[in-house]
Amino acid sequence: MSTVNSSTASDVISKLQKNTAAATSKTTDAQSNFLKLLTEQLKNQDPLSPMDNAQMTSQLAQISTVDGIEKLNTTLTAMLSGSQSGEAVQAAALVGKGVMVGGSSLTLAGSKAYGGFELASAADKVTVTIKDSNGLEVRKLELGDAEAGISNFAWDGLTSSGAQAVDGKYTMSVSATRGDTDLKPTALQLSTVNSVLRTSSGTVSLDVGGSLVSLADIKQIL
């Protein structure tokens, strides 16, 4: 969604390098301690009953397995840290921008309102029904056909009788059909990203006017 600036990228890379170095040091210590124990075991073994090859091979395989697990954990940790840092940068770049997210809210301001919907498959007919805060129908928009994916629409604020509706909050619902089949479109509301929150677990949420959404919930950036 946005380009990561060079200073931020450098900070992330530096952090990943430090994590990798620390993990490598721990793995090296574990290997050293294991080899010391194995050497002592060989020195003090009973000459009449030496350690057989199968047993030695098994112990050597153990340190190899431990080493592999350490490296895998280090790699996964680094990938997760980098992913979370990237999400935070992307989310921060959206502050103040308009986005489309799932929802039924429609705000009329200056006699203009914008909304959208998402279709899993193409529709022959799409209808948007707009209601006021009392649940009374104000206007029904016949939008015609629409392709699969995300589509937007605008409402000029006119009611079914031709009068101008007052600015404020309204709700909408979207219905769609293809032939005799009723489709299930997802209504999308226009919201503004006010701020970005990061939880203790590292996940990123965006405040879009009283509700929190993830980056994956954002269907379109306007």
Coordinates of N, CA and C in Angstrom, one line a residue:
M1 N 0.8 -1.2 0.0 CA 0.0 0.0 0.0 C 0.9 1.3 0.0
S2 N 2.1 1.2 0.6 CA 2.9 2.3 0.7 C 4.4 1.8 0.6
T3 N 5.3 2.8 0.3 CA 6.7 2.4 0.2 C 7.4 2.7 1.5
V4 N 8.1 1.7 2.0 CA 8.8 1.8 3.3 C 10.0 2.7 3.1
N5 N 10.2 3.8 3.9 CA 11.3 4.7 3.7 C 12.6 4.0 4.2
S6 N 13.8 4.5 3.7 CA 15.1 3.8 3.9 C 15.5 3.7 5.3
S7 N 15.2 4.8 6.1 CA 15.6 4.7 7.5 C 14.8 3.7 8.3
T8 N 13.5 3.5 8.0 CA 12.7 2.5 8.7 C 13.2 1.1 8.3
A9 N 13.5 0.9 7.0 CA 13.9 -0.3 6.5 C 15.3 -0.7 7.2
S10 N 16.2 0.3 7.3 CA 17.5 0.0 7.9 C 17.3 -0.4 9.4
D11 N 16.4 0.3 10.1 CA 16.1 -0.1 11.5 C 15.7 -1.5 11.6
V12 N 14.7 -1.9 10.7 CA 14.2 -3.3 10.8 C 15.3 -4.3 10.5
I13 N 16.1 -4.0 9.5 CA 17.2 -5.0 9.1 C 18.2 -5.1 10.2
S14 N 18.5 -3.9 10.8 CA 19.5 -3.9 12.0 C 19.0 -4.8 13.1
K15 N 17.7 -4.7 13.4 CA 17.1 -5.4 14.5 C 17.1 -6.9 14.2
L16 N 16.8 -7.3 12.9 CA 16.8 -8.7 12.5 C 18.2 -9.2 12.6
Q17 N 19.2 -8.4 12.3 CA 20.6 -8.9 12.3 C 21.0 -9.2 13.8
K18 N 20.6 -8.3 14.7 CA 20.9 -8.5 16.1 C 20.3 -9.7 16.7
N19 N 19.0 -9.9 16.3 CA 18.3 -11.1 16.8 C 19.0 -12.4 16.3
T20 N 19.4 -12.4 15.0 CA 20.1 -13.5 14.4 C 21.4 -13.8 15.1
A21 N 22.2 -12.7 15.4 CA 23.5 -12.9 16.0 C 23.3 -13.5 17.4
A22 N 22.3 -13.0 18.2 CA 22.1 -13.5 19.5 C 21.7 -15.0 19.5
A23 N 20.9 -15.3 18.5 CA 20.4 -16.7 18.4 C 21.6 -17.6 18.0
T24 N 22.5 -17.1 17.2 CA 23.6 -17.9 16.7 C 24.6 -18.2 17.9
S25 N 24.8 -17.2 18.7 CA 25.6 -17.3 19.9 C 25.1 -18.4 20.8
K26 N 23.8 -18.4 21.1 CA 23.2 -19.4 21.9 C 23.4 -20.8 21.4
T27 N 23.2 -20.9 20.0 CA 23.3 -22.2 19.4 C 24.8 -22.7 19.5
T28 N 25.7 -21.8 19.3 CA 27.1 -22.2 19.4 C 27.5 -22.7 20.8
D29 N 27.0 -22.0 21.8 CA 27.2 -22.4 23.2 C 26.6 -23.8 23.4
A30 N 25.4 -24.1 22.9 CA 24.8 -25.4 23.1 C 25.6 -26.5 22.4
Q31 N 26.2 -26.2 21.2 CA 27.0 -27.2 20.5 C 28.3 -27.5 21.3
S32 N 28.9 -26.4 21.8 CA 30.1 -26.5 22.5 C 30.0 -27.4 23.8
N33 N 28.9 -27.1 24.5 CA 28.6 -27.9 25.8 C 28.4 -29.3 25.4
F34 N 27.6 -29.6 24.4 CA 27.3 -31.0 24.0 C 28.6 -31.7 23.6
L35 N 29.5 -31.1 22.9 CA 30.7 -31.7 22.4 C 31.6 -32.0 23.6
K36 N 31.6 -31.1 24.6 CA 32.4 -31.3 25.8 C 32.0 -32.6 26.5
L37 N 30.7 -32.7 26.7 CA 30.1 -33.8 27.4 C 30.4 -35.1 26.6
L38 N 30.3 -35.1 25.3 CA 30.5 -36.3 24.5 C 32.0 -36.7 24.6
T39 N 32.9 -35.7 24.6 CA 34.3 -36.0 24.7 C 34.6 -36.7 26.1
E40 N 34.1 -36.1 27.1 CA 34.3 -36.7 28.5 C 33.7 -38.1 28.5
Q41 N 32.6 -38.3 27.9 CA 32.0 -39.6 27.9 C 32.9 -40.6 27.2
L42 N 33.5 -40.2 26.1 CA 34.5 -41.1 25.3 C 35.7 -41.4 26.2
K43 N 36.2 -40.4 26.9 CA 37.4 -40.6 27.7 C 37.1 -41.6 28.9
N44 N 36.0 -41.5 29.4 CA 35.7 -42.3 30.6 C 34.9 -43.6 30.4
Q45 N 34.7 -43.9 29.1 CA 34.0 -45.1 28.8 C 34.8 -46.4 29.2
D46 N 34.1 -47.4 29.4 CA 34.7 -48.7 29.8 C 35.3 -49.3 28.6
P47 N 36.7 -49.5 28.6 CA 37.4 -50.1 27.5 C 36.8 -51.4 27.1
L48 N 36.3 -52.2 28.0 CA 35.7 -53.5 27.7 C 34.3 -53.4 27.1
S49 N 33.7 -52.2 27.2 CA 32.4 -52.0 26.7 C 32.3 -50.6 26.1
P50 N 33.0 -50.4 25.0 CA 33.0 -49.0 24.4 C 31.7 -48.7 23.8
M51 N 31.5 -47.4 23.6 CA 30.2 -46.9 23.0 C 30.1 -47.4 21.6
D52 N 29.0 -48.0 21.2 CA 28.9 -48.5 19.8 C 28.6 -47.4 18.9
N53 N 28.8 -47.6 17.6 CA 28.7 -46.6 16.5 C 27.3 -46.1 16.5
A54 N 26.3 -46.9 16.7 CA 24.9 -46.5 16.6 C 24.6 -45.5 17.7
Q55 N 25.1 -45.7 18.9 CA 24.8 -44.8 20.0 C 25.5 -43.4 19.7
M56 N 26.7 -43.5 19.2 CA 27.4 -42.2 18.9 C 26.7 -41.4 17.8
T57 N 26.3 -42.2 16.8 CA 25.6 -41.5 15.7 C 24.3 -40.9 16.2
S58 N 23.6 -41.5 17.1 CA 22.4 -41.0 17.7 C 22.6 -39.7 18.4
Q59 N 23.7 -39.7 19.2 CA 24.0 -38.5 20.0 C 24.4 -37.3 19.1
L60 N 25.2 -37.6 18.0 CA 25.6 -36.6 17.1 C 24.4 -36.0 16.4
A61 N 23.4 -36.9 16.1 CA 22.2 -36.5 15.4 C 21.4 -35.6 16.2
Q62 N 21.5 -35.8 17.6 CA 20.7 -34.9 18.5 C 21.2 -33.5 18.4
I63 N 22.5 -33.3 18.4 CA 23.0 -31.9 18.4 C 22.7 -31.3 17.1
S64 N 22.7 -32.1 16.0 CA 22.3 -31.6 14.7 C 20.8 -31.1 14.6
T65 N 20.0 -31.9 15.3 CA 18.5 -31.6 15.4 C 18.3 -30.4 16.2
V66 N 19.0 -30.3 17.3 CA 18.8 -29.1 18.2 C 19.3 -27.8 17.4
D67 N 20.4 -28.0 16.7 CA 20.9 -26.8 15.9 C 19.9 -26.4 14.9
G68 N 19.3 -27.4 14.2 CA 18.3 -27.1 13.2 C 17.1 -26.4 13.7
I69 N 16.6 -26.9 14.9 CA 15.4 -26.3 15.5 C 15.7 -24.9 15.9
E70 N 16.9 -24.6 16.5 CA 17.3 -23.3 16.9 C 17.2 -22.3 15.7
K71 N 17.8 -22.8 14.5 CA 17.9 -22.0 13.4 C 16.5 -21.7 12.8
L72 N 15.6 -22.7 12.8 CA 14.2 -22.6 12.4 C 13.5 -21.6 13.2
N73 N 13.6 -21.7 14.5 CA 12.9 -20.8 15.4 C 13.4 -19.3 15.2
T74 N 14.8 -19.2 15.0 CA 15.3 -17.9 14.8 C 14.8 -17.3 13.5
T75 N 14.7 -18.1 12.4 CA 14.2 -17.6 11.2 C 12.7 -17.2 11.3
L76 N 11.9 -18.0 11.9 CA 10.5 -17.7 12.1 C 10.3 -16.5 12.9
T77 N 11.1 -16.3 13.9 CA 11.0 -15.1 14.8 C 11.3 -13.9 14.0
A78 N 12.4 -14.0 13.2 CA 12.8 -12.8 12.4 C 11.7 -12.5 11.4
M79 N 11.1 -13.5 10.7 CA 10.1 -13.3 9.7 C 8.9 -12.6 10.3
L80 N 8.5 -13.1 11.5 CA 7.3 -12.5 12.2 C 7.5 -11.1 12.6
S81 N 8.7 -10.8 13.1 CA 9.1 -9.4 13.5 C 9.1 -8.5 12.3
G82 N 9.7 -9.0 11.2 CA 9.7 -8.1 10.0 C 8.3 -7.9 9.5
S83 N 7.5 -8.9 9.5 CA 6.1 -8.8 9.0 C 5.3 -7.8 9.8
Q84 N 5.4 -7.9 11.2 CA 4.7 -7.0 12.0 C 5.2 -5.5 11.8
S85 N 6.5 -5.4 11.7 CA 7.0 -4.0 11.5 C 6.5 -3.4 10.2
G86 N 6.5 -4.3 9.1 CA 6.0 -3.9 7.8 C 4.5 -3.5 7.9
E87 N 3.7 -4.2 8.6 CA 2.3 -3.9 8.8 C 2.1 -2.5 9.5
A88 N 2.9 -2.3 10.5 CA 2.8 -1.0 11.2 C 3.1 0.2 10.3
V89 N 4.1 0.0 9.5 CA 4.5 1.1 8.5 C 3.4 1.3 7.5
Q90 N 2.8 0.2 7.0 CA 1.7 0.3 6.0 C 0.5 1.0 6.7
A91 N 0.2 0.6 7.9 CA -1.0 1.1 8.6 C -0.8 2.6 8.9
A92 N 0.4 3.0 9.3 CA 0.7 4.4 9.6 C 0.5 5.3 8.4
A93 N 0.8 4.8 7.2 CA 0.7 5.5 6.0 C -0.8 5.8 5.6
L94 N -1.7 5.1 6.2 CA -3.1 5.2 5.9 C -3.8 6.3 6.8
V95 N -3.2 6.7 7.8 CA -3.8 7.7 8.7 C -4.2 9.0 8.0
G96 N -5.5 9.3 8.1 CA -6.1 10.5 7.4 C -6.7 10.2 6.1
K97 N -6.5 8.9 5.6 CA -7.0 8.6 4.3 C -8.4 7.9 4.4
G98 N -9.1 8.0 3.3 CA -10.4 7.4 3.2 C -10.3 5.9 2.8
V99 N -11.0 5.0 3.4 CA -10.9 3.6 3.1 C -12.3 3.0 3.0
M100 N -12.5 1.9 2.3 CA -13.7 1.2 2.2 C -13.6 -0.1 3.1
V101 N -14.5 -0.2 4.0 CA -14.5 -1.4 4.9 C -15.9 -1.9 5.0
G102 N -16.0 -3.2 5.4 CA -17.4 -3.7 5.5 C -18.2 -2.9 6.5
G103 N -19.5 -2.6 6.1 CA -20.3 -1.9 7.0 C -21.5 -1.3 6.3
S104 N -22.5 -0.8 7.1 CA -23.8 -0.3 6.5 C -24.0 1.2 6.7
S105 N -23.0 1.9 7.2 CA -23.1 3.3 7.5 C -22.9 4.1 6.2
L106 N -23.7 5.2 6.1 CA -23.6 6.1 5.0 C -23.8 7.5 5.5
T107 N -22.8 8.3 5.3 CA -22.8 9.7 5.8 C -23.0 10.7 4.7
L108 N -24.1 11.5 4.8 CA -24.4 12.5 3.9 C -23.8 13.8 4.4
A109 N -22.9 14.4 3.5 CA -22.3 15.7 3.9 C -22.2 16.5 2.6
G110 N -22.7 17.7 2.7 CA -22.7 18.6 1.6 C -23.6 18.0 0.4
S111 N -24.6 17.3 0.8 CA -25.5 16.7 -0.2 C -24.8 15.6 -1.0
K112 N -23.8 15.0 -0.5 CA -23.1 13.9 -1.1 C -22.8 12.8 -0.2
A113 N -22.9 11.6 -0.6 CA -22.6 10.4 0.2 C -22.0 9.4 -0.7
Y114 N -21.1 8.6 -0.2 CA -20.4 7.6 -1.0 C -20.4 6.3 -0.3
G115 N -20.6 5.2 -1.0 CA -20.5 3.9 -0.4 C -20.0 2.9 -1.5
G116 N -20.1 1.6 -1.1 CA -19.7 0.6 -2.1 C -20.2 -0.7 -1.7
F117 N -19.8 -1.7 -2.5 CA -20.2 -3.1 -2.3 C -19.3 -4.0 -3.0
E118 N -19.2 -5.3 -2.5 CA -18.4 -6.3 -3.1 C -19.2 -7.5 -3.5
L119 N -18.9 -7.9 -4.7 CA -19.7 -9.1 -5.3 C -18.7 -10.2 -5.6
A120 N -19.1 -11.4 -5.2 CA -18.3 -12.6 -5.5 C -18.4 -13.0 -7.0
S121 N -19.5 -12.6 -7.6 CA -19.8 -12.9 -9.0 C -20.6 -11.8 -9.6
A122 N -20.6 -11.7 -10.9 CA -21.2 -10.6 -11.6 C -22.7 -10.6 -11.4
A123 N -23.3 -9.4 -11.4 CA -24.8 -9.3 -11.1 C -25.5 -8.6 -12.3
D124 N -26.7 -9.0 -12.6 CA -27.5 -8.3 -13.6 C -28.2 -7.0 -13.0
K125 N -28.4 -7.1 -11.7 CA -29.1 -5.9 -11.1 C -28.7 -5.8 -9.7
V126 N -28.3 -4.5 -9.3 CA -27.9 -4.2 -8.0 C -28.7 -3.0 -7.5
T127 N -29.2 -3.2 -6.3 CA -30.1 -2.1 -5.6 C -29.6 -1.8 -4.3
V128 N -29.5 -0.5 -4.0 CA -29.0 0.0 -2.7 C -30.2 0.7 -2.1
T129 N -30.6 0.3 -0.9 CA -31.7 0.9 -0.1 C -31.1 1.7 1.0
I130 N -31.5 3.0 1.0 CA -31.0 3.9 2.0 C -32.1 4.3 3.0
K131 N -31.8 4.2 4.3 CA -32.8 4.5 5.4 C -32.2 5.5 6.3
D132 N -33.2 6.3 7.0 CA -32.7 7.3 8.0 C -32.5 6.6 9.3
S133 N -32.3 7.4 10.3 CA -32.0 6.9 11.7 C -33.2 6.2 12.3
N134 N -34.4 6.5 11.8 CA -35.6 5.8 12.3 C -35.9 4.6 11.6
G135 N -35.1 4.2 10.6 CA -35.3 3.0 9.9 C -36.3 3.1 8.7
L136 N -36.6 4.4 8.4 CA -37.6 4.6 7.3 C -36.8 4.8 6.0
E137 N -37.4 4.2 4.9 CA -36.7 4.2 3.6 C -36.7 5.7 3.1
V138 N -35.5 6.1 2.7 CA -35.4 7.5 2.1 C -35.2 7.5 0.6
R139 N -34.5 6.5 0.1 CA -34.2 6.4 -1.3 C -33.8 5.0 -1.7
K140 N -34.1 4.6 -2.9 CA -33.7 3.3 -3.4 C -33.0 3.6 -4.7
L141 N -31.7 3.2 -4.8 CA -30.9 3.4 -5.9 C -30.8 2.2 -6.8
E142 N -31.2 2.3 -8.0 CA -31.1 1.1 -8.9 C -29.8 1.3 -9.8
L143 N -28.8 0.5 -9.5 CA -27.5 0.7 -10.1 C -27.3 -0.1 -11.3
G144 N -28.2 -1.0 -11.7 CA -28.0 -1.8 -12.9 C -27.1 -2.9 -12.7
D145 N -26.3 -3.3 -13.7 CA -25.5 -4.5 -13.5 C -24.1 -4.1 -13.0
A146 N -23.3 -5.1 -12.5 CA -22.0 -4.9 -11.9 C -21.2 -6.1 -12.0
E147 N -19.9 -5.9 -12.3 CA -18.9 -7.0 -12.4 C -18.6 -7.5 -11.0
A148 N -18.0 -8.7 -10.9 CA -17.5 -9.3 -9.7 C -16.4 -8.4 -9.1
G149 N -16.3 -8.3 -7.8 CA -15.3 -7.4 -7.2 C -15.9 -6.2 -6.5
I150 N -15.2 -5.2 -6.4 CA -15.6 -4.0 -5.6 C -16.1 -2.9 -6.6
S151 N -17.3 -2.4 -6.2 CA -17.9 -1.2 -7.0 C -18.3 -0.1 -6.0
N152 N -18.2 1.1 -6.5 CA -18.6 2.2 -5.7 C -19.9 2.9 -6.2
F153 N -20.5 3.7 -5.4 CA -21.7 4.4 -5.8 C -21.7 5.8 -5.1
A154 N -22.5 6.7 -5.6 CA -22.6 8.0 -5.0 C -24.1 8.3 -4.8
W155 N -24.5 8.9 -3.8 CA -25.9 9.4 -3.5 C -25.9 10.9 -3.5
D156 N -26.8 11.5 -4.2 CA -26.8 13.0 -4.3 C -27.7 13.6 -3.2
G157 N -28.1 12.7 -2.3 CA -28.9 13.3 -1.1 C -30.4 13.5 -1.4
L158 N -30.8 13.2 -2.6 CA -32.2 13.4 -3.0 C -33.0 12.2 -2.5
T159 N -34.2 12.4 -1.9 CA -35.1 11.4 -1.4 C -35.9 10.8 -2.6
S160 N -36.7 9.8 -2.3 CA -37.6 9.3 -3.4 C -38.6 10.3 -3.9
S161 N -38.9 11.3 -3.1 CA -39.9 12.3 -3.5 C -39.2 13.5 -4.2
G162 N -37.9 13.4 -4.3 CA -37.2 14.5 -4.9 C -36.7 15.6 -4.0
A163 N -37.0 15.5 -2.7 CA -36.6 16.5 -1.8 C -35.1 16.3 -1.4
Q164 N -34.5 17.3 -0.8 CA -33.1 17.1 -0.4 C -33.1 16.7 1.0
A165 N -32.4 15.5 1.2 CA -32.3 15.0 2.6 C -31.3 15.8 3.4
V166 N -31.5 15.9 4.7 CA -30.6 16.6 5.6 C -29.3 15.9 5.7
D167 N -28.2 16.6 5.9 CA -26.9 16.0 6.1 C -26.9 15.2 7.4
G168 N -26.2 14.1 7.5 CA -26.2 13.3 8.7 C -25.9 11.8 8.4
K169 N -26.2 11.0 9.4 CA -26.0 9.5 9.3 C -27.2 8.8 8.8
Y170 N -26.9 7.9 7.8 CA -27.9 7.0 7.3 C -27.4 5.6 7.2
T171 N -28.3 4.7 7.0 CA -27.8 3.3 6.8 C -28.2 2.8 5.4
M172 N -27.5 1.8 4.9 CA -27.8 1.3 3.6 C -27.8 -0.3 3.6
S173 N -28.4 -0.9 2.7 CA -28.4 -2.3 2.5 C -28.3 -2.5 1.0
V174 N -27.6 -3.6 0.6 CA -27.3 -3.8 -0.9 C -27.9 -5.2 -1.2
S175 N -28.7 -5.3 -2.3 CA -29.2 -6.5 -2.8 C -28.8 -6.7 -4.3
A176 N -28.6 -7.9 -4.7 CA -28.2 -8.1 -6.1 C -28.7 -9.4 -6.6
T177 N -29.0 -9.5 -7.9 CA -29.5 -10.7 -8.5 C -28.7 -11.0 -9.8
R178 N -28.7 -12.2 -10.2 CA -28.2 -12.6 -11.5 C -29.2 -13.6 -12.1
G179 N -30.0 -13.2 -13.0 CA -31.1 -14.0 -13.5 C -32.1 -14.2 -12.4
D180 N -32.4 -15.4 -12.0 CA -33.3 -15.7 -10.9 C -32.6 -16.0 -9.6
T181 N -31.3 -15.8 -9.6 CA -30.5 -16.1 -8.4 C -30.2 -14.9 -7.6
D182 N -30.5 -15.0 -6.3 CA -30.2 -13.9 -5.4 C -28.7 -14.0 -5.0
L183 N -28.0 -13.0 -5.1 CA -26.6 -12.9 -4.7 C -26.5 -12.3 -3.3
K184 N -25.3 -12.4 -2.8 CA -25.1 -11.9 -1.4 C -23.9 -10.9 -1.4
P185 N -24.2 -9.7 -1.9 CA -23.1 -8.7 -1.9 C -22.8 -8.2 -0.4
T186 N -21.6 -7.7 -0.3 CA -21.2 -7.2 1.0 C -21.2 -5.7 0.9
A187 N -21.9 -5.0 1.8 CA -22.0 -3.5 1.8 C -20.6 -3.0 2.3
L188 N -20.1 -1.9 1.7 CA -18.9 -1.3 2.1 C -19.2 0.2 2.5
Q189 N -18.7 0.6 3.6 CA -18.9 2.0 4.0 C -17.6 2.7 3.9
L190 N -17.7 4.0 3.6 CA -16.5 4.9 3.5 C -16.2 5.4 4.9
S191 N -14.9 5.2 5.3 CA -14.5 5.6 6.6 C -13.1 6.3 6.5
T192 N -12.7 7.0 7.6 CA -11.4 7.6 7.6 C -10.6 7.0 8.7
V193 N -9.3 6.7 8.3 CA -8.4 6.1 9.3 C -7.9 7.2 10.3
N194 N -8.3 7.1 11.5 CA -8.0 8.2 12.5 C -6.7 7.9 13.2
S195 N -6.4 6.7 13.5 CA -5.1 6.3 14.2 C -4.8 4.9 14.0
V196 N -3.6 4.5 14.5 CA -3.1 3.1 14.4 C -2.8 2.6 15.8
L197 N -3.3 1.5 16.1 CA -3.0 0.9 17.5 C -2.2 -0.4 17.3
R198 N -1.3 -0.6 18.2 CA -0.5 -1.9 18.2 C -0.6 -2.5 19.5
T199 N -1.1 -3.8 19.5 CA -1.3 -4.5 20.8 C 0.0 -5.0 21.3
S200 N 0.0 -5.5 22.6 CA 1.2 -6.1 23.2 C 1.6 -7.3 22.4
S201 N 0.7 -8.0 21.7 CA 1.1 -9.2 20.9 C 1.7 -8.8 19.6
G202 N 1.7 -7.5 19.2 CA 2.3 -7.1 18.0 C 1.4 -6.9 16.8
T203 N 0.1 -7.2 17.0 CA -0.9 -7.1 15.9 C -1.2 -5.6 15.8
V204 N -1.6 -5.2 14.5 CA -1.9 -3.8 14.2 C -3.4 -3.7 13.9
S205 N -4.0 -2.6 14.5 CA -5.4 -2.3 14.3 C -5.5 -0.9 13.9
L206 N -6.5 -0.6 13.1 CA -6.8 0.8 12.7 C -8.1 1.3 13.2
D207 N -8.1 2.5 13.7 CA -9.3 3.1 14.2 C -10.0 3.9 13.1
V208 N -11.2 3.4 12.6 CA -11.9 4.0 11.5 C -13.2 4.6 12.0
G209 N -13.1 5.5 12.9 CA -14.3 6.1 13.4 C -15.1 5.4 14.4
G210 N -14.5 4.9 15.5 CA -15.2 4.2 16.5 C -15.1 2.7 16.5
S211 N -14.6 2.2 15.4 CA -14.4 0.7 15.3 C -13.0 0.4 14.9
L212 N -12.5 -0.7 15.2 CA -11.2 -1.2 14.9 C -11.2 -2.2 13.8
V213 N -10.3 -2.1 12.8 CA -10.2 -3.1 11.8 C -8.8 -3.4 11.5
S214 N -8.5 -4.5 10.9 CA -7.2 -4.9 10.5 C -6.9 -4.4 9.1
L215 N -5.6 -4.5 8.7 CA -5.3 -4.2 7.3 C -6.0 -5.1 6.3
A216 N -6.2 -6.3 6.7 CA -6.9 -7.2 5.8 C -8.4 -6.9 5.6
D217 N -9.0 -6.1 6.5 CA -10.4 -5.7 6.5 C -10.6 -4.5 5.5
I218 N -9.5 -3.9 5.1 CA -9.6 -2.7 4.2 C -9.7 -3.2 2.7
K219 N -10.9 -2.9 2.1 CA -11.2 -3.4 0.8 C -10.6 -2.5 -0.3
Q220 N -10.6 -1.2 0.0 CA -10.2 -0.2 -1.0 C -9.7 1.1 -0.3
I221 N -8.6 1.7 -0.9 CA -8.1 2.9 -0.4 C -8.5 4.0 -1.4
L222 N -9.1 5.1 -0.9 CA -9.5 6.2 -1.8 C -8.6 7.4 -1.7

